[in-house]
mmCIF file of N, CA and C in Angstrom:
data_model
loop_
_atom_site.group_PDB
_atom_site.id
_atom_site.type_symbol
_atom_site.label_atom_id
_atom_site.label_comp_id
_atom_site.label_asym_id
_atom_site.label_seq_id
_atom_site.Cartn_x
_atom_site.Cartn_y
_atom_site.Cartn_z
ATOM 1 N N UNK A 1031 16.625 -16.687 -18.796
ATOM 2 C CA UNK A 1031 15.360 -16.211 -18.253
ATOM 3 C C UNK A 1031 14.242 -16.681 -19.188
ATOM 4 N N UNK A 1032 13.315 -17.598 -18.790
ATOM 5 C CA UNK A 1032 12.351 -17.407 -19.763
ATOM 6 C C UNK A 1032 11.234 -16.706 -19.525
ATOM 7 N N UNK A 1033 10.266 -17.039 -20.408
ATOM 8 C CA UNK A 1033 9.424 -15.751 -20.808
ATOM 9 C C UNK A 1033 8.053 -15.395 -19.770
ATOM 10 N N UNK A 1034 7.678 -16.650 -19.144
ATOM 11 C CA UNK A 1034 7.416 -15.978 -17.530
ATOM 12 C C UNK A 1034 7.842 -14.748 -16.862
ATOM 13 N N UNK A 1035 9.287 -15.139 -16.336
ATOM 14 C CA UNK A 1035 9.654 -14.197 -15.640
ATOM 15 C C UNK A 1035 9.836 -13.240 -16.471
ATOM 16 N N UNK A 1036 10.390 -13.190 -17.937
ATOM 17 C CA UNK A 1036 10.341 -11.998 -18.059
ATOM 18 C C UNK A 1036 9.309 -11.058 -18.102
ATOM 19 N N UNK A 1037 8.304 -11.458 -17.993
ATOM 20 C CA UNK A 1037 7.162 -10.603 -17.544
ATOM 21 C C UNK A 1037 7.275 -9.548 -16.155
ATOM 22 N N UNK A 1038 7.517 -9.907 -15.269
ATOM 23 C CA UNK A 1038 8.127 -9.196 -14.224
ATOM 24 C C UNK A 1038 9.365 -8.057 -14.120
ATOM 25 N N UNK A 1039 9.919 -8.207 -15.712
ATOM 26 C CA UNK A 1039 11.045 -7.122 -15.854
ATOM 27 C C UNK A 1039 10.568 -6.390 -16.226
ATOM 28 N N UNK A 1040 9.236 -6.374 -17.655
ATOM 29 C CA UNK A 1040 8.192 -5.698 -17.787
ATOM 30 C C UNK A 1040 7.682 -4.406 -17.188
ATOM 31 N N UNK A 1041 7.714 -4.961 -15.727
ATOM 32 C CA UNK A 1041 6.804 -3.843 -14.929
ATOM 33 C C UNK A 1041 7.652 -3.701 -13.800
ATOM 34 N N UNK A 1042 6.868 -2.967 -12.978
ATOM 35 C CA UNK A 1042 7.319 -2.813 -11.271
ATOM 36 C C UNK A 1042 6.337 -2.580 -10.361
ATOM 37 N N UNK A 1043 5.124 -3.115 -11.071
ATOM 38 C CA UNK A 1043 3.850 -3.197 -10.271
ATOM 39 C C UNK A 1043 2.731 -5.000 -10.080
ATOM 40 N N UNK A 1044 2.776 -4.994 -9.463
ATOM 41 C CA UNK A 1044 2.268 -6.521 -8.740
ATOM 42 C C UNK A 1044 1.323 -6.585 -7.587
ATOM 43 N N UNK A 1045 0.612 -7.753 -7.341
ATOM 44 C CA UNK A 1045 -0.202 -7.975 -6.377
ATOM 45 C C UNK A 1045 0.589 -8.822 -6.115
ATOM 46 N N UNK A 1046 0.685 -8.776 -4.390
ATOM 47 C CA UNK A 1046 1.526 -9.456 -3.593
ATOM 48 C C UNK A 1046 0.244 -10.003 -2.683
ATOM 49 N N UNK A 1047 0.257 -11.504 -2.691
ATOM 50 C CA UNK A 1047 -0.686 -12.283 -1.907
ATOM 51 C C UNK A 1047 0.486 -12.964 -0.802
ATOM 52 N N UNK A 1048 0.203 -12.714 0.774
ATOM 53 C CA UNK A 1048 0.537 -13.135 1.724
ATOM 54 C C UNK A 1048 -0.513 -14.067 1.836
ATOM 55 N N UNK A 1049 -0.780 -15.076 3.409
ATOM 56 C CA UNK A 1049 -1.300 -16.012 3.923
ATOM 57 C C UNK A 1049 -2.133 -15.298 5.321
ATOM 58 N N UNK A 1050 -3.268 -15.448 5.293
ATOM 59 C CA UNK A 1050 -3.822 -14.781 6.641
ATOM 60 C C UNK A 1050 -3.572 -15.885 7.754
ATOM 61 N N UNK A 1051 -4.152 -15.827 9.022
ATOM 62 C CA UNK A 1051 -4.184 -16.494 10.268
ATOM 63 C C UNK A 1051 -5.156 -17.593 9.832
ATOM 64 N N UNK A 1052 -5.994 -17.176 9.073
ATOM 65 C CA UNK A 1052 -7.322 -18.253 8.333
ATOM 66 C C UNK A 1052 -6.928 -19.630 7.194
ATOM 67 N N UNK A 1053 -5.766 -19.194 6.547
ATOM 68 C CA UNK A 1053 -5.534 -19.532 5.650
ATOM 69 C C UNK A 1053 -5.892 -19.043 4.283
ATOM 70 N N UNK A 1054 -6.383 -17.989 4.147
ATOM 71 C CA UNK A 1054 -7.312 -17.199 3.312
ATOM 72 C C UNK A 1054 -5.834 -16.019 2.801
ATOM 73 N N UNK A 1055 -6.242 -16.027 1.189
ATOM 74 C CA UNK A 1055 -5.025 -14.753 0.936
ATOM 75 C C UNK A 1055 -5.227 -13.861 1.401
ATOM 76 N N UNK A 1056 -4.453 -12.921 1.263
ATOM 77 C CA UNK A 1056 -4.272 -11.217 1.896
ATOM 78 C C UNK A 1056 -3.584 -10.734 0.820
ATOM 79 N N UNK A 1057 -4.442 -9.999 0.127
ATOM 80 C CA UNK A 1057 -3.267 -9.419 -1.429
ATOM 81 C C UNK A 1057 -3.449 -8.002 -1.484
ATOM 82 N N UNK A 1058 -2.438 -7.657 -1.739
ATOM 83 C CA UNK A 1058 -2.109 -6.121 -1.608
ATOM 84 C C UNK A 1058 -1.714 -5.481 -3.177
ATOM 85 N N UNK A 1059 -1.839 -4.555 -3.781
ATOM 86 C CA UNK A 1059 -0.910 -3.704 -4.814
ATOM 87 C C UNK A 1059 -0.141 -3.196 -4.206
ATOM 88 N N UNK A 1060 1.693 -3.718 -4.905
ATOM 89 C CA UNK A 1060 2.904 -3.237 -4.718
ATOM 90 C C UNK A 1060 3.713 -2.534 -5.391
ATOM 91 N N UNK A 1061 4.797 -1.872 -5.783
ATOM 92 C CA UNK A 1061 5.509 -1.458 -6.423
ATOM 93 C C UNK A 1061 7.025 -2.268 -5.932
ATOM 94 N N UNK A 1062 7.516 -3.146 -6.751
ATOM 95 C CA UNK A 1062 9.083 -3.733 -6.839
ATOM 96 C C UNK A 1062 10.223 -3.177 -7.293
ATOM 97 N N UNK A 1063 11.156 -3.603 -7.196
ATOM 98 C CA UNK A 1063 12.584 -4.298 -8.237
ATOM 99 C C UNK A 1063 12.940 -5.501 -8.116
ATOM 100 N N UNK A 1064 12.995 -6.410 -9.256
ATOM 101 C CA UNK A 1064 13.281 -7.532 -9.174
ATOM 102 C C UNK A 1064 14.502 -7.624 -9.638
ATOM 103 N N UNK A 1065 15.406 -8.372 -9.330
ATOM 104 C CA UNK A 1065 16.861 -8.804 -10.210
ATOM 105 C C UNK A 1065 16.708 -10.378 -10.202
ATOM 106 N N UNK A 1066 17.035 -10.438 -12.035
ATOM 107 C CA UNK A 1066 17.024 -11.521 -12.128
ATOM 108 C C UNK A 1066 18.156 -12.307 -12.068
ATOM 109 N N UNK A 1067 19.049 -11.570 -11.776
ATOM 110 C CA UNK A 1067 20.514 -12.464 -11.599
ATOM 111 C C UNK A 1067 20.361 -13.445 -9.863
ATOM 112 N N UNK A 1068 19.710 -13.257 -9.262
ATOM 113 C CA UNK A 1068 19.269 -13.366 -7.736
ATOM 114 C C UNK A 1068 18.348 -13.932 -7.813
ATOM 115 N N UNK A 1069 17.196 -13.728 -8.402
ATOM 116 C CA UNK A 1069 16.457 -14.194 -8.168
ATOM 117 C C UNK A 1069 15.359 -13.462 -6.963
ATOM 118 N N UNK A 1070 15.431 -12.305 -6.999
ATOM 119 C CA UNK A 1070 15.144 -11.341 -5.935
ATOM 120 C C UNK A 1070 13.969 -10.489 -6.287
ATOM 121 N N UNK A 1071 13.106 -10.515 -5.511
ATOM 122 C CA UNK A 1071 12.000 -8.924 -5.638
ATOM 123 C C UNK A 1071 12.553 -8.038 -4.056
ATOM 124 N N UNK A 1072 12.356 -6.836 -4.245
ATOM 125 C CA UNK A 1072 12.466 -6.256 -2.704
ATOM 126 C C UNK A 1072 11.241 -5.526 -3.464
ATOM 127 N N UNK A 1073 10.783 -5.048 -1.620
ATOM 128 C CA UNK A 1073 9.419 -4.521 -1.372
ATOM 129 C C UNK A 1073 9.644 -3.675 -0.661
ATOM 130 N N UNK A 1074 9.143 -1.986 -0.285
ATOM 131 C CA UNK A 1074 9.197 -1.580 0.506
ATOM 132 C C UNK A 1074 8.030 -1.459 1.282
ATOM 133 N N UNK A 1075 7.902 -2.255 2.525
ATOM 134 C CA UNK A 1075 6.810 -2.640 3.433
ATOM 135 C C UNK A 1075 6.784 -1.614 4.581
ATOM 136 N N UNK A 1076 5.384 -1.166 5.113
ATOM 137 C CA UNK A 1076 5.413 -0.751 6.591
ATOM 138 C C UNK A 1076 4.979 -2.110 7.754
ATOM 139 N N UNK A 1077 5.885 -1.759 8.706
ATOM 140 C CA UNK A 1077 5.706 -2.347 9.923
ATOM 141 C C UNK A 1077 4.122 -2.339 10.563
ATOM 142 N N UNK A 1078 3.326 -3.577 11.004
ATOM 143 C CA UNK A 1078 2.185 -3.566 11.738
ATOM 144 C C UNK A 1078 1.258 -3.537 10.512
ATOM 145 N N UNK A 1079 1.465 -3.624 9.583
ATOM 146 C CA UNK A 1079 0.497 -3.603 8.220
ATOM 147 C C UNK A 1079 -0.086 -5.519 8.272
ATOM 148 N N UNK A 1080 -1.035 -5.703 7.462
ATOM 149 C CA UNK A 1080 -1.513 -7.287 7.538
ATOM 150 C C UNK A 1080 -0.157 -8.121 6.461
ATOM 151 N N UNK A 1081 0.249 -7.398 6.067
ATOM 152 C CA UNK A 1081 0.793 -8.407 5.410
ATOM 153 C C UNK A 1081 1.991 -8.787 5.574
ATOM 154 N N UNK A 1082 2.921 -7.144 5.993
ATOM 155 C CA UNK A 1082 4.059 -7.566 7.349
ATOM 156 C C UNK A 1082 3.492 -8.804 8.344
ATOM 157 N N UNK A 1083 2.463 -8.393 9.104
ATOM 158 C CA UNK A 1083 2.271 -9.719 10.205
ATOM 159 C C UNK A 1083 1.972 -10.947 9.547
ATOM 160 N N UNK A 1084 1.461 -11.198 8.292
ATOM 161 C CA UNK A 1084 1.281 -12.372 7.848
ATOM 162 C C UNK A 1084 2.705 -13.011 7.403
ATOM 163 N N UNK A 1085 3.555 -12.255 6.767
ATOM 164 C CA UNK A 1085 4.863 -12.766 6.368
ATOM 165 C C UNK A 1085 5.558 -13.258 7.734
ATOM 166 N N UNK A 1086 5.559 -12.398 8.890
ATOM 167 C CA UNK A 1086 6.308 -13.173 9.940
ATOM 168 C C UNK A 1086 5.851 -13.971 10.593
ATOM 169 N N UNK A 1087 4.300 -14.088 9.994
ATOM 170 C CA UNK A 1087 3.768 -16.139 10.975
ATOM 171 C C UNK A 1087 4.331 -16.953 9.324
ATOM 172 N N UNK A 1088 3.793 -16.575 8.652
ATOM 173 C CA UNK A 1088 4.425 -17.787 7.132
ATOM 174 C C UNK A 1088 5.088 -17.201 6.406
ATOM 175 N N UNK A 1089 6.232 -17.187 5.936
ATOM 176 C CA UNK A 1089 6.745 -16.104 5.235
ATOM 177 C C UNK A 1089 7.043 -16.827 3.705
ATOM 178 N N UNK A 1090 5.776 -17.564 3.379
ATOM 179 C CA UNK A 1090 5.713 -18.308 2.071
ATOM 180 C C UNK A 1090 4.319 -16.912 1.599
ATOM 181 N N UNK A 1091 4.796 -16.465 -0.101
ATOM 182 C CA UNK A 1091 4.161 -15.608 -0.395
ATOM 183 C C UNK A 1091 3.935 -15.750 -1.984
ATOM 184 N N UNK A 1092 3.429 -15.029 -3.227
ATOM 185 C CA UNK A 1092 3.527 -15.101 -4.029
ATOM 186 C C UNK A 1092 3.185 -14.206 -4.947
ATOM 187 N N UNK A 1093 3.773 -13.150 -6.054
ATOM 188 C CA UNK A 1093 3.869 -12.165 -6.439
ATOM 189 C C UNK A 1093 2.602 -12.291 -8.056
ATOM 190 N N UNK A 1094 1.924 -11.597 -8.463
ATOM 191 C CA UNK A 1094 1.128 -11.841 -9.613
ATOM 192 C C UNK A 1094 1.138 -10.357 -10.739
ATOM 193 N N UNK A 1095 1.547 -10.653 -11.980
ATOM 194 C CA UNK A 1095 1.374 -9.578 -12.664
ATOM 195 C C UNK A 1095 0.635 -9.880 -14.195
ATOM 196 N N UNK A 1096 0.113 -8.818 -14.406
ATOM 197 C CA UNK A 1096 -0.878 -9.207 -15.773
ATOM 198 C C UNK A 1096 -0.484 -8.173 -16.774
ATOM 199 N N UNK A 1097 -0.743 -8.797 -18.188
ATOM 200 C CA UNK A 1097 0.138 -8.729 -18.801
ATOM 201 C C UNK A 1097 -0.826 -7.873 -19.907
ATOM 202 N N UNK A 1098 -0.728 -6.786 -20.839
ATOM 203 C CA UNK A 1098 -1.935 -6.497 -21.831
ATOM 204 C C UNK A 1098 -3.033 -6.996 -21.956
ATOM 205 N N UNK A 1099 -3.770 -6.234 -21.113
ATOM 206 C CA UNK A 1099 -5.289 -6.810 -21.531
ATOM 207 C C UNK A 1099 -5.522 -8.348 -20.963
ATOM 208 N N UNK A 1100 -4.810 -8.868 -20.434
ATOM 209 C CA UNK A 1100 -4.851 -10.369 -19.974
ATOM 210 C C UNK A 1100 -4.100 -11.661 -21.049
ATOM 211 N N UNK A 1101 -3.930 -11.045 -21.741
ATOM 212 C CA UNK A 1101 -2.821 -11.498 -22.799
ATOM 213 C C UNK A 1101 -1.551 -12.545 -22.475
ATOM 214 N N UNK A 1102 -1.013 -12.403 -21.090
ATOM 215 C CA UNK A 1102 -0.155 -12.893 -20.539
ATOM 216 C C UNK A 1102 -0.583 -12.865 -18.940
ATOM 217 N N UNK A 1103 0.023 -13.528 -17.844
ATOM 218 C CA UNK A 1103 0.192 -13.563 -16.543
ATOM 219 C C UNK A 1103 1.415 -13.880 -16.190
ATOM 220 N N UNK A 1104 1.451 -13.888 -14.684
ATOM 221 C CA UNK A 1104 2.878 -14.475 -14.158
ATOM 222 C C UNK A 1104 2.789 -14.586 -12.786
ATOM 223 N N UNK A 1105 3.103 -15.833 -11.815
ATOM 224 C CA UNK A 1105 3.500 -15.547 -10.378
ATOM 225 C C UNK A 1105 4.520 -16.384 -10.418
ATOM 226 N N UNK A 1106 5.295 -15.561 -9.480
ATOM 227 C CA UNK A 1106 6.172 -15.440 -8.799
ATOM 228 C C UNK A 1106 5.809 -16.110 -7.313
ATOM 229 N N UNK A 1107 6.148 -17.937 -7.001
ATOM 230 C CA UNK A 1107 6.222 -17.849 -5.469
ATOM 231 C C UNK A 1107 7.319 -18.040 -5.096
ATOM 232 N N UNK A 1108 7.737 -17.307 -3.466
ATOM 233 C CA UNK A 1108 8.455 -17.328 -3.362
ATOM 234 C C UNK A 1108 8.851 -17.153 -1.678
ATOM 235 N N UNK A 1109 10.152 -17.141 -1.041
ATOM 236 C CA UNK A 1109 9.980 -16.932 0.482
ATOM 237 C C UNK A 1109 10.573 -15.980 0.983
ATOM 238 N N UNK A 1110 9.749 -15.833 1.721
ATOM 239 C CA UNK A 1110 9.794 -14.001 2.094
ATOM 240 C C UNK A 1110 10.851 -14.069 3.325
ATOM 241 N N UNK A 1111 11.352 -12.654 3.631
ATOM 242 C CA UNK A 1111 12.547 -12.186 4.622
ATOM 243 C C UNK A 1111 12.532 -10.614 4.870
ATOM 244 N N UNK A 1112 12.584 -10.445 5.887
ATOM 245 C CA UNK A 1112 12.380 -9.044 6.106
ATOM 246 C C UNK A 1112 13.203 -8.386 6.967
ATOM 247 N N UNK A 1113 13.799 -7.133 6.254
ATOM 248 C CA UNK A 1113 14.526 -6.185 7.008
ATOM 249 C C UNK A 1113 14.671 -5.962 7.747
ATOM 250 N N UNK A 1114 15.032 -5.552 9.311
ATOM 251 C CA UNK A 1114 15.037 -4.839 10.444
ATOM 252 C C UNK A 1114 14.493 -3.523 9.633
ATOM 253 N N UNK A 1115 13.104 -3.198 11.033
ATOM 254 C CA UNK A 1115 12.149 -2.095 10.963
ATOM 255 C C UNK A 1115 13.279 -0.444 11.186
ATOM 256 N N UNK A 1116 13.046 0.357 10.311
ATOM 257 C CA UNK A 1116 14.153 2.091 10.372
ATOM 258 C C UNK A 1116 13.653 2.189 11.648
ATOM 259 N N UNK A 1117 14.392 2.155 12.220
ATOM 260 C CA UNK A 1117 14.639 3.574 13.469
ATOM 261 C C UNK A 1117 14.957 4.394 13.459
ATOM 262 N N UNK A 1118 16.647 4.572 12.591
ATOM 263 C CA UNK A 1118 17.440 5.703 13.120
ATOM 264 C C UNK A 1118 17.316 6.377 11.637
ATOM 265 N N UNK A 1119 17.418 7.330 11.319
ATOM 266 C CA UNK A 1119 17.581 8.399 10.164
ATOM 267 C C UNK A 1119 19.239 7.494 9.076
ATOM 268 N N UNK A 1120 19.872 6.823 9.885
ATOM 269 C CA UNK A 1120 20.922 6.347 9.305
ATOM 270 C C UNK A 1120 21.292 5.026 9.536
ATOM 271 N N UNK A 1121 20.130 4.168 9.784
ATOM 272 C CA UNK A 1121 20.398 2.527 10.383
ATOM 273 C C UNK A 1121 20.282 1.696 8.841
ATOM 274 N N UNK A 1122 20.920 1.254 8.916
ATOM 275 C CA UNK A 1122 21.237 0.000 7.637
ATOM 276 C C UNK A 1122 20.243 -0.489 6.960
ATOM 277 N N UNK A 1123 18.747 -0.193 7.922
ATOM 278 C CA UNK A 1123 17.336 -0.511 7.020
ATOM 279 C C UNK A 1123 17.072 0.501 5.859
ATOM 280 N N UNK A 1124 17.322 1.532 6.292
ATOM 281 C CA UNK A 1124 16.831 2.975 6.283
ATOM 282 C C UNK A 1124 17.923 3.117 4.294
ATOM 283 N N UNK A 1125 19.576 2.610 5.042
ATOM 284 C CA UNK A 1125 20.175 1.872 3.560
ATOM 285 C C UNK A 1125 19.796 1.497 2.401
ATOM 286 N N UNK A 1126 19.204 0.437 3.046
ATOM 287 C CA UNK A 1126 18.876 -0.660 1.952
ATOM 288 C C UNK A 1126 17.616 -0.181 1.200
ATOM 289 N N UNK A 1127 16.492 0.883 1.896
ATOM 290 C CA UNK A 1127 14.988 1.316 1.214
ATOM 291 C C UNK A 1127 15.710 2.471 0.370
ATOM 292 N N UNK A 1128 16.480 3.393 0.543
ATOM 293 C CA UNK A 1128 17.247 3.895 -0.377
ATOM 294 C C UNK A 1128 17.760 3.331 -1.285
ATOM 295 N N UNK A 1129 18.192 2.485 -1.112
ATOM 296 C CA UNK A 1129 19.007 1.467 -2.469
ATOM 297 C C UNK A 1129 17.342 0.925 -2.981
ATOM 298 N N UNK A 1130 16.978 0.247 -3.015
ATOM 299 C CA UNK A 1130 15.689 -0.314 -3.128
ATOM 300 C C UNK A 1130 15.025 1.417 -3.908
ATOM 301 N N UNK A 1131 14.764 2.562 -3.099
ATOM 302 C CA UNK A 1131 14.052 3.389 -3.786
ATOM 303 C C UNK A 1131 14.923 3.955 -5.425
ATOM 304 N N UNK A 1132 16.423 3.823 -5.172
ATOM 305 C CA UNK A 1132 17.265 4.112 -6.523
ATOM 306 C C UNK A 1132 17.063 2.858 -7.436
ATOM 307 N N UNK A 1133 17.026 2.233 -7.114
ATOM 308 C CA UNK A 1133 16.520 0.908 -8.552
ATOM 309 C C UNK A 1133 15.283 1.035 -9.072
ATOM 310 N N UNK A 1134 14.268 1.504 -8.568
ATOM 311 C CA UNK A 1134 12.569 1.861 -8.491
ATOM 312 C C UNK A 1134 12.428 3.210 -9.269
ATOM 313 N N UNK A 1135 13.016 4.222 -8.081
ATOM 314 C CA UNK A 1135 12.241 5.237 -8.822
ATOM 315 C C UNK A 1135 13.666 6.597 -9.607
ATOM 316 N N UNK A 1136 14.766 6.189 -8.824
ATOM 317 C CA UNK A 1136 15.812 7.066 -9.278
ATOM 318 C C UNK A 1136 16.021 7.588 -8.262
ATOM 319 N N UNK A 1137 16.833 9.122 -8.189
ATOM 320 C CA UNK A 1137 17.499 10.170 -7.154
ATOM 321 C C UNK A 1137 15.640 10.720 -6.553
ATOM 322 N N UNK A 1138 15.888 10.701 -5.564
ATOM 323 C CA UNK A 1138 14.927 11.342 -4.621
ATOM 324 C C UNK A 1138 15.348 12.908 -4.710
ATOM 325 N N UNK A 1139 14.570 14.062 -4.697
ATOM 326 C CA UNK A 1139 14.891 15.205 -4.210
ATOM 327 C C UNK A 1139 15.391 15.749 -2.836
ATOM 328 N N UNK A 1140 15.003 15.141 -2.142
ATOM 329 C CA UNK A 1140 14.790 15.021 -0.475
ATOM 330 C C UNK A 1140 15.632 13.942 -0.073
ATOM 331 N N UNK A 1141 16.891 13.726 -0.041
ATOM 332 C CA UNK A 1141 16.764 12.345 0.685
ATOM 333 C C UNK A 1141 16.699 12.373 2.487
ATOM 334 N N UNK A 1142 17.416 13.441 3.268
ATOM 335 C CA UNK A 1142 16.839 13.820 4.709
ATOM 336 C C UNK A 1142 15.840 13.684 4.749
ATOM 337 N N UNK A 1143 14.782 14.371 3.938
ATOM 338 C CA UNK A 1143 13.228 14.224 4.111
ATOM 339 C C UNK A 1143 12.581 12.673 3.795
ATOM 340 N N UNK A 1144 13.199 11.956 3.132
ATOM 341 C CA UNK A 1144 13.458 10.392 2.688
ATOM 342 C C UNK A 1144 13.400 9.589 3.959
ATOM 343 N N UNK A 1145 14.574 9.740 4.432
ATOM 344 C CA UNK A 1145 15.291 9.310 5.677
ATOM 345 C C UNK A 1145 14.600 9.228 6.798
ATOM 346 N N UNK A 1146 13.699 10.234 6.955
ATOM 347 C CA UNK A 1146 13.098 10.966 7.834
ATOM 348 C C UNK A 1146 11.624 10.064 7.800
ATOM 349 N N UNK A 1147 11.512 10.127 6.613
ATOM 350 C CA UNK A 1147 9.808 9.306 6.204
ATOM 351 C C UNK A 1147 9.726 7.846 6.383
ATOM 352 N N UNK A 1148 11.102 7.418 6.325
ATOM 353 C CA UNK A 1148 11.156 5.694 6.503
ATOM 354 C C UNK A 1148 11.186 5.360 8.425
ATOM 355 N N UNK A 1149 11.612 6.404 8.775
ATOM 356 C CA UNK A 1149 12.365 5.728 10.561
ATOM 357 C C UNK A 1149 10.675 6.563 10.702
ATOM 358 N N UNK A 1150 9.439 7.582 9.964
ATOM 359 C CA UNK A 1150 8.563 8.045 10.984
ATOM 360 C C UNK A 1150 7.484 6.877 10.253
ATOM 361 N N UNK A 1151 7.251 6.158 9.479
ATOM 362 C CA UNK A 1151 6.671 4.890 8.550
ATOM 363 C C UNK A 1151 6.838 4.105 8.839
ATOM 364 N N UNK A 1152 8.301 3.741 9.935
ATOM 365 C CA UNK A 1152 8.584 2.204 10.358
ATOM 366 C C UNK A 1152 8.150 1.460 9.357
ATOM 367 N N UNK A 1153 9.096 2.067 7.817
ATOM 368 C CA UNK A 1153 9.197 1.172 6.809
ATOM 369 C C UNK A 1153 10.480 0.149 6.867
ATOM 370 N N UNK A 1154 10.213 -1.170 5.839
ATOM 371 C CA UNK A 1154 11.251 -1.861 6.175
ATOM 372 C C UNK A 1154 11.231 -2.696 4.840
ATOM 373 N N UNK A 1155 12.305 -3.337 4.289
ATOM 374 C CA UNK A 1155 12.510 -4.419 3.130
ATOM 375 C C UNK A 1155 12.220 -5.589 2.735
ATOM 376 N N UNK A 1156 11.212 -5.314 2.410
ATOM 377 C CA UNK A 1156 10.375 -7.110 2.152
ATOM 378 C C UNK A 1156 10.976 -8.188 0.611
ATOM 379 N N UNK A 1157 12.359 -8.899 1.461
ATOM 380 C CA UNK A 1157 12.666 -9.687 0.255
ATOM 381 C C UNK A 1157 12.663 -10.757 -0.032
ATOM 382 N N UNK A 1158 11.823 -11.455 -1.180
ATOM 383 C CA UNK A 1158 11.393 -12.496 -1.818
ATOM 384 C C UNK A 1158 12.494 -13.584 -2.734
ATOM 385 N N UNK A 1159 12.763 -14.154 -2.130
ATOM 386 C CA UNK A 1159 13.438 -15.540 -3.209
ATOM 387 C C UNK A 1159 12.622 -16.331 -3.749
ATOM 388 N N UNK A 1160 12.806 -15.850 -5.149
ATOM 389 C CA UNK A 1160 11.574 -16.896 -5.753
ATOM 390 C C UNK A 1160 12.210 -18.444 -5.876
ATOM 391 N N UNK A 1161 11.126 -19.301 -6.214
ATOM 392 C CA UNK A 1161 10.938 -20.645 -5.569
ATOM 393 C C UNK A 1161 10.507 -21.233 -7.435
ATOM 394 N N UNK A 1162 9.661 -20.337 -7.436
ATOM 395 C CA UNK A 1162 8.844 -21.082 -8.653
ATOM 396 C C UNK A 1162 8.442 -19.504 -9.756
ATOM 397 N N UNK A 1163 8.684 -20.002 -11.121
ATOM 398 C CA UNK A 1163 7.380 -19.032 -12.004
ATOM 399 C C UNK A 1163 6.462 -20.103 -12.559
ATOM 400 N N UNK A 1164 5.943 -19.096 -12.675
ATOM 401 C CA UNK A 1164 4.459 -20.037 -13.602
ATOM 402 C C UNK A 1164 3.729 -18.968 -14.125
ATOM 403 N N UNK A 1165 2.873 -19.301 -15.112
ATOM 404 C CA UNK A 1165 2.018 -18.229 -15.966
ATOM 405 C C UNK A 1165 1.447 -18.830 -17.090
ATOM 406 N N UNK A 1166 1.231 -17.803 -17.957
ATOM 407 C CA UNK A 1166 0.449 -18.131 -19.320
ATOM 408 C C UNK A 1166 0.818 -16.729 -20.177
ATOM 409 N N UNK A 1167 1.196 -17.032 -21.438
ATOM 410 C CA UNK A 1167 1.219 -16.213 -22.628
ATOM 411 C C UNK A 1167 0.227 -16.817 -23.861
ATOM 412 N N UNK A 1168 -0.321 -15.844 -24.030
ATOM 413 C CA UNK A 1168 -1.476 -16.177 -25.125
ATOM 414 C C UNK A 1168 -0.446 -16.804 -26.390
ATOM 415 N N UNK A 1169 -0.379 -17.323 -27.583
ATOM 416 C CA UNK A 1169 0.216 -17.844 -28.339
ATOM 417 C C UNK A 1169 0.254 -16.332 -29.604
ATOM 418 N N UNK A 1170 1.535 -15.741 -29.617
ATOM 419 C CA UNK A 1170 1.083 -14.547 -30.099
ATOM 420 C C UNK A 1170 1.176 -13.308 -28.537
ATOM 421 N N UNK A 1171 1.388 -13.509 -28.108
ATOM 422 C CA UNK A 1171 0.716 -12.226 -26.697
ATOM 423 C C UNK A 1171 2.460 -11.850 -26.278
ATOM 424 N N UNK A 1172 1.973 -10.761 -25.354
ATOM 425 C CA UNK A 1172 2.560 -10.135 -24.885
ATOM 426 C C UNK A 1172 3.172 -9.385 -25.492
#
């Protein structure tokens, strides 16, 4: 791993720039997990949001995180893939944002009430294969 990406193990917070209909970014603040054995970020996305619809016309995207004070940067591009939208309280999407929320944040208190919030959110798994890093570390930074 070099020291790019490891910037991204760093944290679990990022601006995620999609592609509009214009060609113009669309960047959002996210919360991740990345594995670097994969090469993987997952996202937990809602359905009908701009950047869901931008990923399914281009699903070329690219992840950005900053590092102390500006000290360091990092993106992450990479190509996006997305989950089947929760329906059911127990559909395989609904799975995987659980797995995705235990790498993130740990044991939920609630997970029915969990369950419940993803199929009424028509949340779904936004996952990134990165392609490329690139960045900057101050000489001395990070």
């Amino acid at each position: 791993m070099d020291d790019i990406e490891t910037l991204f193990t760093d944290t679990n917070l990022a601006a995620l720039s999609t592609i509009k209909r214009d060609g113009r970014p669309q960047i959002s603040n996210i919360t991740y997990h990345y594995d670097s054995d994969a090469r993987q970020f997952a996202i937990s996305i809602t359905d009908g949001r701009a950047k869901t619809k931008n990923i399914r016309r281009d699903p070329r995207v690219s992840l950005y995180v900053n590092a102390k004070q500006g000290a360091a940067y990092g993106v992450a591009e990479g190509d996006a893939r997305l989950s089947e939208v929760a329906t059911e309280p127990d559909d395989d999407a609904v799975e995987q944002l659980i797995a995705l929320y235990r790498k993130v944040q740990g044991e939920h208190p609630d997970w029915d009430d969990y369950r419940a919030a993803m199929v009424r959110d028509k949340r779904l798994v936004l996952y990134v294969d990165v392609v490329k890093f690139y960045g900057w570390i101050m000489p001395g930074g990070q």
